[in-house]
Structure formats: structure tokens, C-alpha cells
Coordinates of C-alpha atoms in Angstrom, one line a residue:
Chain A
X1 CA 61.2 26.3 47.7
X2 CA 58.0 28.3 47.6
X3 CA 54.7 26.6 48.2
X4 CA 53.4 27.7 44.8
X5 CA 56.0 28.4 42.1
X6 CA 54.5 30.1 39.2
X7 CA 57.8 30.2 37.4
X8 CA 58.9 33.3 35.3
X9 CA 56.1 35.8 34.6
X10 CA 56.2 38.9 32.5
X11 CA 55.9 42.3 34.1
X12 CA 54.1 45.4 33.0
X13 CA 53.3 48.3 35.4
X14 CA 53.7 52.0 36.1
X15 CA 57.4 53.1 35.9
X16 CA 58.3 56.1 38.1
X17 CA 59.9 59.1 36.2
X18 CA 63.5 59.0 35.5
X19 CA 64.2 62.3 37.4
X20 CA 63.0 60.5 40.7
X21 CA 65.5 57.5 40.5
X22 CA 68.1 59.5 42.7
X23 CA 65.7 59.3 45.6
X24 CA 66.1 55.5 45.6
X25 CA 69.8 55.8 46.0
X26 CA 69.3 58.4 48.7
X27 CA 66.9 56.3 50.5
X28 CA 69.1 53.2 50.5
X29 CA 72.1 55.3 51.7
X30 CA 70.2 56.9 54.5
X31 CA 68.8 53.4 55.7
X32 CA 72.3 51.9 55.5
X33 CA 73.9 54.8 57.3
X34 CA 71.2 54.8 60.1
X35 CA 72.2 51.2 61.1
X36 CA 75.3 52.8 62.7
X37 CA 74.7 53.1 66.4
X38 CA 77.4 55.8 66.5
X39 CA 75.4 57.9 64.1
X40 CA 72.2 57.6 66.2
X41 CA 74.2 58.7 69.3
X42 CA 75.6 61.7 67.5
X43 CA 72.1 62.7 66.3
X44 CA 70.9 62.6 69.9
X45 CA 73.8 64.8 71.0
X46 CA 73.3 67.2 68.0
X47 CA 69.9 68.0 69.3
X48 CA 70.8 68.8 72.9
X49 CA 72.2 72.4 72.2
X50 CA 69.0 73.2 70.3
X51 CA 67.0 71.9 73.3
X52 CA 69.1 74.0 75.8
X53 CA 68.5 77.1 73.5
X54 CA 64.8 76.3 73.3
X55 CA 64.7 76.5 77.1
X56 CA 66.6 79.8 77.0
X57 CA 63.9 81.1 74.6
X58 CA 61.2 79.9 76.9
X59 CA 62.8 81.9 79.8
X60 CA 63.3 84.9 77.7
X61 CA 59.8 85.0 76.4
X62 CA 57.9 83.8 79.4
X63 CA 59.6 85.5 82.3
X64 CA 59.7 89.1 83.2
X65 CA 62.6 91.3 82.3
X66 CA 62.9 92.2 86.0
X67 CA 63.2 88.5 87.0
X68 CA 66.9 88.3 88.2
X69 CA 66.9 84.5 88.5
X70 CA 65.8 84.0 84.9
X71 CA 68.5 86.4 83.7
X72 CA 71.1 84.6 85.8
X73 CA 70.0 81.2 84.4
X74 CA 70.1 82.4 80.8
X75 CA 73.6 84.0 81.2
X76 CA 74.7 80.8 82.9
X77 CA 73.4 78.7 80.0
X78 CA 75.0 81.1 77.5
X79 CA 78.3 80.8 79.2
X80 CA 78.0 76.9 79.0
X81 CA 77.4 77.2 75.3
X82 CA 79.7 80.0 74.4
X83 CA 83.3 80.5 75.7
X84 CA 83.3 84.3 76.4
X85 CA 87.1 84.2 75.6
X86 CA 86.5 82.5 72.2
X87 CA 86.3 84.1 68.7
X88 CA 82.5 83.6 69.1
X89 CA 82.4 85.8 72.2
X90 CA 80.4 88.4 70.3
X91 CA 77.4 86.2 70.6
X92 CA 77.8 86.1 74.4
X93 CA 78.0 89.8 74.5
X94 CA 74.9 90.0 72.3
X95 CA 73.0 87.7 74.6
X96 CA 73.9 89.7 77.7
X97 CA 73.1 93.0 75.8
X98 CA 69.8 91.6 74.8
X99 CA 69.0 90.5 78.4
X100 CA 69.8 93.8 79.8
X101 CA 67.9 95.8 77.4
X102 CA 64.9 93.6 76.8
X103 CA 62.4 95.8 78.6
X104 CA 63.5 98.9 76.8
X105 CA 63.2 97.8 73.2
X106 CA 61.9 94.2 73.1
X107 CA 61.5 93.9 69.5
X108 CA 65.0 94.8 68.5
X109 CA 66.5 92.9 71.4
X110 CA 64.4 89.9 70.6
X111 CA 66.0 89.8 67.2
X112 CA 69.5 90.3 68.7
X113 CA 68.7 87.4 71.2
X114 CA 67.5 84.9 68.7
X115 CA 70.2 85.6 66.2
X116 CA 72.9 85.3 68.8
X117 CA 71.5 81.9 69.8
X118 CA 71.3 80.8 66.2
X119 CA 74.9 82.0 65.6
X120 CA 76.1 80.1 68.6
X121 CA 74.3 77.0 67.3
X122 CA 76.0 77.2 63.9
X123 CA 79.5 78.3 65.2
X124 CA 79.9 76.6 68.4
X125 CA 77.9 73.4 68.9
X126 CA 77.0 71.9 65.5
X127 CA 80.4 71.9 63.8
X128 CA 81.6 69.5 66.6
X129 CA 78.9 67.1 65.7
X130 CA 78.8 67.3 61.9
X131 CA 82.5 66.8 61.3
X132 CA 82.7 63.4 63.0
X133 CA 79.3 62.6 61.7
X134 CA 80.3 63.1 58.2
X135 CA 83.6 61.3 58.9
X136 CA 81.5 58.2 59.8
X137 CA 78.8 58.2 57.2
X138 CA 80.3 59.6 53.9
X139 CA 83.6 57.8 53.4
X140 CA 81.9 54.3 52.6
X141 CA 79.2 55.9 50.4
X142 CA 81.2 55.9 47.2
X143 CA 84.4 54.1 48.1
X144 CA 82.5 50.9 49.0
X145 CA 80.7 51.0 45.7
X146 CA 84.1 51.0 44.0
X147 CA 85.5 48.3 46.2
X148 CA 82.5 46.0 45.7
X149 CA 82.1 47.1 42.0
X150 CA 78.5 48.1 42.7
X151 CA 78.8 50.8 40.1
X152 CA 78.1 48.0 37.6
X153 CA 74.8 47.5 39.3
X154 CA 73.9 51.1 39.3
X155 CA 75.0 52.1 35.8
X156 CA 73.6 49.0 34.0
X157 CA 70.2 50.5 35.2
X158 CA 68.6 53.6 33.5
X159 CA 70.3 56.0 35.7
X160 CA 73.1 58.5 34.9
X161 CA 76.1 59.8 36.8
X162 CA 74.1 62.8 37.8
X163 CA 71.4 60.6 39.4
X164 CA 74.0 58.6 41.2
X165 CA 75.8 61.7 42.5
X166 CA 72.6 63.4 43.4
X167 CA 71.4 60.4 45.3
X168 CA 74.6 60.2 47.3
X169 CA 74.7 63.9 48.0
X170 CA 71.0 63.8 49.0
X171 CA 71.9 61.2 51.6
X172 CA 74.7 63.4 52.9
X173 CA 72.6 66.5 53.0
X174 CA 69.8 64.7 54.8
X175 CA 72.0 64.1 57.7
X176 CA 73.6 67.6 57.5
X177 CA 70.2 69.1 57.4
X178 CA 69.2 67.1 60.5
X179 CA 72.0 68.6 62.5
X180 CA 71.9 72.1 61.0
X181 CA 68.8 73.3 59.3
X182 CA 66.2 71.1 61.1
X183 CA 67.3 72.2 64.8
X184 CA 67.7 75.7 63.7
X185 CA 64.4 76.1 62.1
X186 CA 62.6 74.3 64.8
X187 CA 64.3 76.5 67.3
X188 CA 63.1 79.6 65.4
X189 CA 59.5 78.0 65.2
X190 CA 59.6 77.4 69.0
X191 CA 60.7 80.9 69.5
X192 CA 57.9 82.3 67.4
X193 CA 55.3 80.1 69.2
X194 CA 56.7 80.9 72.8
X195 CA 56.7 84.7 72.1
X196 CA 53.8 86.7 73.3
X197 CA 52.4 87.2 69.8
X198 CA 52.7 85.9 66.3
X199 CA 53.4 89.5 65.3
X200 CA 57.1 88.9 66.3
X201 CA 57.3 87.4 62.8
X202 CA 57.3 90.8 61.3
X203 CA 60.5 91.6 62.9
X204 CA 62.2 88.3 62.8
X205 CA 61.1 86.7 59.6
X206 CA 64.6 87.3 58.0
X207 CA 66.1 84.8 60.6
X208 CA 64.3 81.9 58.8
X209 CA 66.0 82.8 55.5
X210 CA 69.2 83.4 57.2
X211 CA 69.1 79.9 58.8
X212 CA 68.4 78.3 55.4
X213 CA 71.3 80.3 53.8
X214 CA 73.7 79.5 56.6
X215 CA 72.7 75.8 56.5
X216 CA 73.2 75.7 52.7
X217 CA 76.6 77.4 53.1
X218 CA 77.7 74.5 55.3
X219 CA 75.8 71.7 53.6
X220 CA 76.9 72.2 49.9
X221 CA 80.7 72.5 50.3
X222 CA 80.8 69.8 53.0
X223 CA 78.8 67.4 50.9
X224 CA 80.9 68.0 47.8
X225 CA 84.2 67.7 49.6
X226 CA 83.2 64.6 51.7
X227 CA 81.8 62.7 48.6
X228 CA 84.9 63.7 46.5
X229 CA 87.2 62.2 49.2
X230 CA 85.1 59.2 49.3
X231 CA 85.4 58.7 45.5
X232 CA 89.2 59.0 45.7
X233 CA 89.8 55.9 47.6
X234 CA 88.4 52.4 47.4
X235 CA 89.2 52.0 51.1
X236 CA 86.8 54.1 53.1
X237 CA 89.2 54.5 56.0
X238 CA 91.6 56.5 53.8
X239 CA 88.8 58.8 52.8
X240 CA 87.9 59.1 56.5
X241 CA 91.4 60.0 57.5
X242 CA 91.7 62.6 54.7
X243 CA 88.4 64.1 56.0
X244 CA 89.6 64.5 59.5
X245 CA 93.0 65.5 58.3
X246 CA 91.6 68.5 56.5
X247 CA 89.9 69.8 59.5
X248 CA 92.6 69.1 62.2
X249 CA 95.5 70.1 60.0
X250 CA 93.8 73.2 58.8
X251 CA 93.1 74.2 62.4
X252 CA 96.6 73.5 63.5
X253 CA 97.9 75.6 60.6
X254 CA 95.6 78.6 61.4
X255 CA 96.7 78.4 65.1
X256 CA 100.3 78.2 64.3
X257 CA 100.0 81.1 61.6
X258 CA 97.8 83.2 63.8
X259 CA 100.6 83.4 66.5
X260 CA 102.9 85.2 64.2
X261 CA 100.2 87.5 62.5
X262 CA 97.1 89.5 63.2
X263 CA 94.5 87.0 62.1
X264 CA 91.7 89.6 61.6
X265 CA 93.8 91.5 59.2
X266 CA 95.1 88.5 57.2
X267 CA 92.4 86.7 55.4
X268 CA 94.8 84.2 53.9
X269 CA 95.6 82.9 57.4
X270 CA 91.8 82.7 58.0
X271 CA 91.4 80.6 54.9
X272 CA 93.9 78.0 56.2
X273 CA 91.2 76.5 58.4
X274 CA 88.0 75.4 56.9
X275 CA 86.4 75.4 60.3
X276 CA 87.2 79.1 60.6
X277 CA 85.9 79.9 57.2
X278 CA 82.6 78.2 58.0
X279 CA 82.4 79.9 61.3
X280 CA 83.0 83.3 59.8
X281 CA 80.6 82.9 56.9
X282 CA 77.7 81.6 59.0
X283 CA 78.1 84.3 61.6
X284 CA 78.1 87.0 58.8
X285 CA 74.9 85.4 57.4
X286 CA 73.1 85.1 60.7
X287 CA 74.2 88.4 62.3
X288 CA 72.9 91.3 60.3
X289 CA 75.0 93.7 62.3
X290 CA 78.3 91.9 61.6
X291 CA 80.6 93.7 59.3
X292 CA 83.4 91.3 58.1
X293 CA 86.3 92.4 55.9
X294 CA 87.0 90.1 53.0
X295 CA 84.0 87.9 53.4
X296 CA 84.0 87.7 49.6
X297 CA 87.3 85.9 49.8
X298 CA 85.8 83.2 52.1
X299 CA 82.7 82.8 49.9
X300 CA 84.8 82.4 46.8
X301 CA 86.9 79.9 48.6
X302 CA 83.8 77.8 49.5
X303 CA 82.4 78.1 46.0
X304 CA 85.6 77.1 44.5
X305 CA 86.0 74.2 46.9
X306 CA 82.5 72.9 45.9
X307 CA 83.1 73.4 42.2
X308 CA 86.4 71.6 42.3
X309 CA 85.1 68.8 44.4
X310 CA 82.2 68.3 42.0
X311 CA 84.4 68.1 39.1
X312 CA 86.6 65.6 40.6
X313 CA 83.6 63.7 41.7
X314 CA 82.1 63.4 38.3
X315 CA 85.4 62.4 36.9
X316 CA 86.0 59.7 39.4
X317 CA 82.4 58.3 39.1
X318 CA 82.8 57.9 35.4
X319 CA 86.3 56.4 35.6
X320 CA 85.5 52.8 36.3
X321 CA 83.4 52.7 33.0
X322 CA 86.5 53.8 31.0
X323 CA 88.4 50.6 31.7
Chain B
X1 CA 63.3 38.6 11.3
X2 CA 64.5 42.2 11.9
X3 CA 67.7 42.5 14.1
X4 CA 67.2 43.7 17.7
X5 CA 70.8 45.0 17.7
X6 CA 72.4 46.5 14.7
X7 CA 75.9 48.0 14.8
X8 CA 77.5 49.7 11.7
X9 CA 81.2 50.5 11.7
X10 CA 81.5 50.7 15.5
X11 CA 85.0 51.7 16.5
X12 CA 86.1 52.3 20.0
X13 CA 89.5 53.8 21.0
X14 CA 90.9 54.0 24.6
X15 CA 93.7 56.4 24.0
X16 CA 96.0 54.8 21.5
X17 CA 94.5 51.3 22.0
X18 CA 91.7 50.3 19.7
X19 CA 89.3 48.0 21.5
X20 CA 86.8 47.7 18.7
X21 CA 87.6 48.1 15.1
X22 CA 84.8 48.7 12.4
X23 CA 82.3 46.3 14.0
X24 CA 79.4 45.3 11.9
X25 CA 77.0 43.2 13.7
X26 CA 73.3 42.1 13.7
X27 CA 71.8 40.3 16.6
X28 CA 68.5 38.5 15.7
X29 CA 65.9 37.4 18.2
X30 CA 66.8 34.3 20.1
X31 CA 69.8 33.2 22.0
X32 CA 73.2 34.4 20.5
X33 CA 76.5 33.4 22.0
X34 CA 79.2 36.0 22.1
X35 CA 82.5 34.4 22.0
X36 CA 86.2 35.6 22.0
X37 CA 89.4 35.3 23.7
X38 CA 90.5 37.5 26.5
X39 CA 91.0 41.1 25.2
X40 CA 89.0 40.4 22.2
X41 CA 86.6 43.5 22.9
X42 CA 83.6 41.7 24.3
X43 CA 83.3 43.8 27.4
X44 CA 83.8 47.0 25.4
X45 CA 81.0 45.8 23.0
X46 CA 78.6 45.3 26.0
X47 CA 79.5 48.8 27.4
X48 CA 78.8 50.2 24.0
X49 CA 75.5 48.4 23.8
X50 CA 74.6 49.6 27.2
X51 CA 75.6 53.2 26.4
X52 CA 78.2 53.1 29.2
X53 CA 80.9 54.2 26.7
X54 CA 80.5 56.3 23.7
X55 CA 81.9 54.8 20.5
X56 CA 84.7 56.7 18.6
X57 CA 83.1 56.0 15.2
X58 CA 80.0 54.2 13.8
X59 CA 76.5 54.1 14.7
X60 CA 73.7 51.6 15.5
X61 CA 70.6 50.7 17.4
X62 CA 69.5 48.4 20.2
X63 CA 65.8 47.6 20.2
X64 CA 65.2 50.3 17.8
X65 CA 66.7 52.9 20.0
X66 CA 69.7 54.8 18.5
X67 CA 73.1 54.4 20.4
X68 CA 74.7 57.3 22.1
X69 CA 72.0 59.7 22.9
X70 CA 69.4 57.5 24.5
X71 CA 71.4 55.3 26.7
X72 CA 69.0 55.4 29.6
X73 CA 66.1 54.2 27.3
X74 CA 68.2 51.5 26.1
X75 CA 69.2 50.4 29.6
X76 CA 65.5 50.5 30.8
X77 CA 64.8 47.7 28.3
X78 CA 68.0 45.7 28.7
X79 CA 69.0 43.3 31.5
X80 CA 72.6 43.1 32.1
X81 CA 74.4 40.5 34.2
X82 CA 78.0 41.5 34.8
X83 CA 80.7 38.9 35.0
X84 CA 82.5 40.7 37.9
X85 CA 81.5 40.0 41.5
X86 CA 79.5 43.1 42.3
X87 CA 77.2 43.9 45.3
X88 CA 76.1 46.7 47.4
X89 CA 77.7 46.5 50.9
X90 CA 75.5 45.9 53.8
X91 CA 72.3 45.0 51.8
X92 CA 70.6 41.6 51.9
X93 CA 69.7 39.6 48.8
X94 CA 66.1 40.8 48.7
X95 CA 67.1 44.5 49.5
X96 CA 69.6 44.5 46.7
X97 CA 66.8 43.0 44.3
X98 CA 64.5 45.6 45.5
X99 CA 67.0 48.3 44.9
X100 CA 67.7 47.0 41.3
X101 CA 63.9 46.9 40.6
X102 CA 63.3 50.5 41.9
X103 CA 66.2 51.8 40.0
X104 CA 64.5 50.8 36.9
X105 CA 61.3 52.5 38.0
X106 CA 59.2 50.1 40.0
X107 CA 57.2 51.4 42.8
X108 CA 58.4 50.2 46.3
X109 CA 55.8 47.5 47.0
X110 CA 55.6 46.2 43.6
X111 CA 59.6 46.0 43.6
X112 CA 59.3 43.7 46.7
X113 CA 56.6 41.6 45.2
X114 CA 58.6 41.2 41.8
X115 CA 61.8 40.6 43.6
X116 CA 60.4 37.6 45.5
X117 CA 58.8 36.3 42.4
X118 CA 62.0 36.4 40.4
X119 CA 64.1 35.0 43.4
X120 CA 61.7 32.1 43.5
X121 CA 62.2 31.6 39.6
X122 CA 65.9 31.6 40.2
X123 CA 65.8 29.0 42.9
X124 CA 66.9 31.3 45.8
X125 CA 65.6 30.2 49.1
X126 CA 65.7 31.8 52.6
X127 CA 69.2 33.1 51.9
X128 CA 67.7 35.9 50.2
X129 CA 67.4 37.5 53.7
X130 CA 71.0 37.1 54.3
X131 CA 73.7 39.8 53.6
X132 CA 75.1 39.5 50.1
X133 CA 78.6 39.5 51.5
X134 CA 78.0 36.1 53.0
X135 CA 76.8 34.4 49.8
X136 CA 78.7 31.7 47.9
X137 CA 79.7 32.2 44.4
X138 CA 76.8 30.3 43.0
X139 CA 74.3 32.3 45.0
X140 CA 75.8 35.6 43.9
X141 CA 75.5 34.4 40.3
X142 CA 71.8 33.6 40.8
X143 CA 71.3 36.9 42.4
X144 CA 73.0 38.9 39.5
X145 CA 70.9 36.9 37.1
X146 CA 67.8 37.7 39.0
X147 CA 68.7 41.5 39.1
X148 CA 69.2 41.3 35.3
X149 CA 65.6 40.0 34.6
X150 CA 63.8 41.7 37.5
X151 CA 62.2 44.4 35.3
X152 CA 61.3 41.8 32.5
X153 CA 63.8 43.3 29.9
X154 CA 63.4 42.4 26.2
X155 CA 67.0 42.0 25.8
X156 CA 69.4 40.2 28.2
X157 CA 73.1 40.5 28.2
X158 CA 74.6 37.8 30.2
X159 CA 78.3 37.9 30.9
X160 CA 79.6 34.4 32.1
X161 CA 76.4 33.3 33.7
X162 CA 77.6 29.9 34.5
X163 CA 81.2 30.4 35.7
X164 CA 81.7 29.4 39.2
X165 CA 78.5 27.2 39.3
X166 CA 78.5 23.5 40.2
X167 CA 77.1 21.1 37.5
X168 CA 73.7 21.0 38.8
X169 CA 73.3 24.7 39.2
X170 CA 74.8 25.2 35.7
X171 CA 72.1 23.0 34.2
X172 CA 69.6 25.0 36.1
X173 CA 70.9 28.3 34.9
X174 CA 71.0 27.2 31.3
X175 CA 67.4 25.9 31.7
X176 CA 66.3 29.4 32.9
X177 CA 68.0 31.0 29.9
X178 CA 66.3 28.5 27.7
X179 CA 62.9 29.1 29.2
X180 CA 63.3 32.8 28.9
X181 CA 64.3 32.6 25.2
X182 CA 61.9 29.9 24.1
X183 CA 58.8 30.6 26.2
X184 CA 59.1 34.3 26.7
X185 CA 60.6 35.5 23.4
X186 CA 63.4 37.2 25.1
X187 CA 66.7 37.9 23.2
X188 CA 69.7 36.8 24.9
X189 CA 73.3 37.7 24.3
X190 CA 75.3 35.1 26.1
X191 CA 78.9 35.9 26.6
X192 CA 81.0 33.1 27.7
X193 CA 84.1 31.1 27.4
X194 CA 82.3 27.8 28.1
X195 CA 81.5 26.6 24.6
X196 CA 79.3 23.7 25.5
X197 CA 77.0 26.3 27.2
X198 CA 76.7 28.1 23.9
X199 CA 76.1 24.8 22.0
X200 CA 73.4 24.0 24.6
X201 CA 71.2 27.2 24.4
X202 CA 72.3 29.4 21.5
X203 CA 71.1 29.2 17.9
X204 CA 73.6 31.7 16.7
X205 CA 77.2 32.7 17.5
X206 CA 79.3 35.8 17.2
X207 CA 83.1 35.4 17.4
X208 CA 85.1 38.4 18.3
X209 CA 88.8 38.6 18.0
X210 CA 91.2 41.6 18.1
X211 CA 88.2 44.0 18.2
X212 CA 86.8 42.6 15.0
X213 CA 83.8 40.4 14.2
X214 CA 85.3 37.3 12.8
X215 CA 82.2 35.1 12.5
X216 CA 78.6 35.9 12.9
X217 CA 76.3 33.2 11.8
X218 CA 73.9 30.4 13.0
X219 CA 75.4 27.5 14.6
X220 CA 73.8 25.1 12.2
X221 CA 75.4 26.9 9.3
X222 CA 78.8 27.1 11.0
X223 CA 79.0 23.5 12.0
X224 CA 78.6 22.3 8.4
X225 CA 81.9 21.1 6.8
X226 CA 83.1 22.5 3.6
X227 CA 82.9 19.1 1.9
X228 CA 80.5 16.5 3.3
X229 CA 81.9 13.7 5.6
X230 CA 80.8 11.0 7.9
X231 CA 81.9 10.2 11.4
X232 CA 82.1 6.6 12.4
X233 CA 82.4 5.3 15.9
X234 CA 83.4 1.7 15.8
X235 CA 84.8 -1.3 17.7
X236 CA 87.7 -3.3 16.4
X237 CA 91.1 -2.8 14.9
X238 CA 91.5 0.6 13.3
X239 CA 94.3 -0.3 11.0
X240 CA 92.3 -3.2 9.5
X241 CA 89.2 -1.0 9.1
X242 CA 91.2 1.8 7.6
X243 CA 92.7 -0.7 5.1
X244 CA 89.4 -2.0 4.1
X245 CA 88.0 1.4 3.5
X246 CA 90.8 2.0 1.2
X247 CA 90.1 -1.1 -0.8
X248 CA 86.6 0.4 -1.4
X249 CA 88.2 3.8 -2.5
X250 CA 86.9 5.6 0.5
X251 CA 89.1 8.4 1.8
X252 CA 89.4 8.2 5.5
X253 CA 91.4 9.2 8.5
X254 CA 91.6 8.1 12.1
X255 CA 90.3 10.9 14.2
X256 CA 90.5 9.5 17.6
X257 CA 90.4 6.2 19.4
X258 CA 87.8 4.0 17.9
X259 CA 86.8 6.9 15.6
X260 CA 87.2 7.5 11.9
X261 CA 86.2 10.3 9.6
X262 CA 85.2 9.3 6.0
X263 CA 84.8 11.6 3.1
X264 CA 81.4 11.6 1.4
X265 CA 77.7 11.4 2.3
X266 CA 75.6 8.5 4.0
X267 CA 73.5 8.1 0.9
X268 CA 76.5 7.4 -1.3
X269 CA 78.9 5.5 1.0
X270 CA 77.0 3.7 3.8
X271 CA 76.7 0.4 2.1
X272 CA 80.4 0.4 1.3
X273 CA 81.3 1.4 4.9
X274 CA 79.1 -1.5 6.3
X275 CA 80.9 -3.9 3.9
X276 CA 84.4 -2.7 4.9
X277 CA 83.4 -3.2 8.6
X278 CA 82.4 -6.7 7.9
X279 CA 85.4 -7.5 5.9
X280 CA 87.7 -6.0 8.7
X281 CA 85.7 -7.6 11.5
X282 CA 84.8 -4.3 13.1
X283 CA 81.4 -3.3 14.7
X284 CA 80.0 0.0 13.8
X285 CA 78.5 1.8 16.8
X286 CA 77.6 5.1 15.3
X287 CA 77.5 6.6 11.9
X288 CA 76.5 10.3 11.6
X289 CA 77.3 13.2 9.4
X290 CA 80.6 14.8 10.5
X291 CA 80.2 18.3 11.8
X292 CA 82.8 21.1 12.8
X293 CA 82.8 21.4 16.6
X294 CA 82.3 24.9 18.0
X295 CA 85.7 24.7 19.6
X296 CA 87.2 24.1 16.2
X297 CA 85.3 27.0 14.7
X298 CA 86.5 29.2 17.6
X299 CA 90.0 28.1 17.3
X300 CA 90.0 28.7 13.5
X301 CA 88.6 32.2 13.8
X302 CA 91.0 33.2 16.6
X303 CA 93.9 31.4 14.8
X304 CA 93.3 33.4 11.7
X305 CA 93.6 36.6 13.7
X306 CA 96.9 35.5 15.4
X307 CA 98.3 34.3 12.1
X308 CA 97.6 37.6 10.6
X309 CA 99.2 39.5 13.3
X310 CA 102.3 37.3 13.3

């Protein structure tokens, strides 16, 4: 019992605007997810590639073009990050080209080098973190609310379905941004600060916008898809299974189909794997020189995926109220 | 007194099923019991009041706010305690309270302060720091009640607030409802199957059956019998007492062991009853005006509907 029990007291005080209520849901979601030690470990590993790339930028900007040991180190690190035989091998070629020609045309080669690093970050390292990360944090977000009937607690308050979905989406986007947008932007900022002069911004400013665009291209469809899966099951492990199945079976389908057809010429086969679609689209956004056939098809696929997921999500969230 | 809730011709269909049918209802300030058998439409009515579902036909207002278009405005002034066991996984009691407070617009620090204040009022101790999943049924009920009142709403909708509580906790819960109604002017809509709870705290009652309002009146009015009668509790032979009453031309019937119901008022017949008791060698232990029990009122209202359907 309390030392001094004043009983019930009326309350009058400032009330936050309705439009900000989703932030409360997002904040609670982030705090709950952060309790997972797996998530914290993943976050640590998610930042390692950006740190390695930051070191490469340091070498690139602070060493002489004629320094052979610096060039060797950077190529070695590039080889570690990018498999030269993989579909992303163009980034490796770009890094090598940029290193070879950096004393001839430093401005254009700098842009090439930075964009190659960013493309590598988005295509090679971050997807392997964000897929398992979302597989851990997103499935319980809505499915647990269904199971514990927490939607009654939410929707008996002055919030709408939009606030609820916005809050959950903001929670997912926060973690997605922490492994895509934040490391990429910080890498860009570090590169600018490590370069000889801030005037490099004049030739590289577009990269910051490209980073934001590439991040949003990943964040929006991933958020919508993962939340929709979470809303489809009251057991979060089913949603988790479906999430991983989409990526794994998509990739397997792509691998199988690509053996019997020329992948580059068949956009339908490329669209079998969501992983390939994201990889192609982010590469197209980050590398201004890259010309990709049928990029519109991939963009439409991602837009349709987001729209359908959102529509299902809204329907599922309102379903418990209709009983 | 102007009604806080006014519904006019509210109808709600779920596909082919009609959950509410032409509901006309006025809820006045004070505590009102909402009764009805399972499937009567109580939950649907609550959802309509909270703006969680849109009604198929009809209109109305809650606390002066029109139904339908201003659901969030209504919910900011209404506290709802759901019947179902609902909680947010992974949060402690105080965190759940804080979330409930912040969702109604309270600032973070104020939400913590207010949450502690309300949990103290609800008699929650240190268990507020434990995860909600570990709570007993009673503690969960307390938490849901606390969440309903954390933002100091003008109208409280309580769905089965005493179910699953031990007798001591039940009395405490009813006391809290009484305090809120009597001392703080809250309007309470108490939805329950426990009729003594309604008799204990409510001044009015609404009985819903088959999606229609069967009865909406004050308990005082409802408990009056169509013709006056007296209820006698006595000790002695029921047969002899009954025969003696007949000698004095008093219509009576045995309503239970050592209980008798006699037509008429105390002013007219009390002397004759005492004389009949003396003649039949019985001792009168209680003589009060006979009243309809809420149980009887409820059964009559529900029975009418069942009879009509059959």
C-alpha cells in the first residue's frame, strides 16, 4: 500500500495532438524489440561493413595515388566485401578502375569509388543482415497483439487504424533505417570529411539523395510485406516462417530458372527472387552509369507488392472489430 | 437531466445477421446496468458507442458528440474496460498503464505519475513492476479497470468488471465504481451478468435481448409490483398461518420456506396480519413491501423475447 493514498483524483492537463499518437506505438515497439539480444548482435554486425568501407575511404582520400601498399589493401578489402565472380562484380571492377585512375581524374573517379562502395553496401552486406533482423523483430509486432487481444487496448483509445499501422511501420522502418540509411549516410558524411576539401560535395552531392532513394526502395516494400505477414497469423512463428520462405524459395526459384534461361534477358525470372529485385533496383539507383533493361518492371513489382500488402494489412487490422 | 448517451433507431447488421435492431436508448448520468443474455447485442452496442463499428442505420450521440464521424473524440472522453483478457506482450503493469495514458495524449512523465496514482487507487502493489503475463485474473481485472480510468474519462463503459474476482476484491471493485459515480460524477455503463452487482451500484438498468432494448428504466421503478403486496418472513407452521390469513380474507401464497406473500399494503392489512400470526401461533420476523427482484425482471424480459420467437 502507498504511504499516502490520496484516492482517486481528477486529471486535467495538456493533451498531445492526435497526429502524434503513432509515435507512442512506435516507441513501445522499438523498446520491446531492443530487448532481444539477437537484435543487438545483428545491429553490431550490420555496422561492420560500413566501418570497413570507412577505412577504405580513409585510405583512398589520405594516401597518395602512387602508394602501392594502400592500393593493395583497398583491393584486398574490396575482394573481401565483393565476390568478383558474383552478380555484383561490376562494383569490384569500378573500385579497381577508380583506384587505377584516381590520379588522372580525381573528381570523377572519387564519385565512381564512393558509389561502388555504397552499391556494395546495399547489394552485398546489408541484405544479409536486414532479412534475418526483420524475421526476428516484425512477426510478433501485430500477431502478438492479435493473440493477446491487445487491439482492444489500442482501439478503445483515441487512435485509428492508420495511427496503429503507422506506429508499427515506424518501428520497422527505424530498424531498417539503422542498417541501411544510417550507415550509408554516415559513410558518405565520413567520406566528405576525410576528403581533401569540402568542395567534393559539388561532384558527389547526388549520392546522398541516391542513398535516401535506395534506402526507401528497400524500406517501404520490406515494411509493408513483413507487417502484412505478421497480421496474417496469430502465431508469430508462422509469420516468421513465411518471411524467410519468401526470400529463400524466391532465391531457389531464381537459381533453378536461371540455369535454363538467360537471366539478363528474362525479367520474369529476375522477378522470381525478391532479393534480386532489390539488388537490381538499388544498384540502378546508386550507380548513375548503370543502364538496366526493364527496371520499370521491377519498380512496378515493388510498388504493387507494397500496395497489396498495405491493403491486406488494413483489412486484417480492422477484422477483429467486425466480430 | 439530459442524457449522456442518446441512440435513435440504431441498427447494426453483420452480413445477414442483425445484431442490433432499432435501438432507442437514453443513458442518464449515474450508474446504469446493461444486462442481457449471451448474444443479446451488448458487445455490439458497446462497439457502436465507441465508434469501433459503424451502425447500419440510425443516429445518436455520446457526450454530445455525434456517432460515426467523431469516433476518436468520443474515445478520448470514454474509458472502456473490455471483458476479454487483453494485454500487450512483454510489458509490465506500469508500462502498460503508461502506454494507455500516452495513447490518450498524456505527456510521458505525466503518464508515469498518473499511472502510479491510479494503480494506487486500484489497490495494485509492487506487482505493477511485473510482466502482465504473470498476473492473476484478479490483477488483470484491476489493471484493465485502471487503464480505463487513467485519463479521467467522463463516461466509463465497464464490461464484466467483477468476473473472476474473489469476494473481497469484488466488493472493492464495486466500491471503486461507487466512488467514481457518487463522488466524481462519472457516468458508468456497467455491463455484467452478475445481477447483485447491478443492484448494488446501479440506479438504472437497461435490458437488451435479441438486439432490442426490452427494458430501460430506474431500478426503483422496475422493482415495484403491478399491484401492492407484502412480504412476510415468519417462524411457525406455514399451513396454519396461511389458513388464518384466509379467515381474515387476506389473499396470500407461500413464496418460500417461512416466507409468505400477501396482497395489499401495510397500512391496510398490518393489523390483520399480526392477528392472524397470533391466532396461528406464528412469529413474524419481517414485514416489508414486496418487490420484484432484478432476476425476475430480467427473466421476464428475456422470456418475452424467447416466447415471441417460439
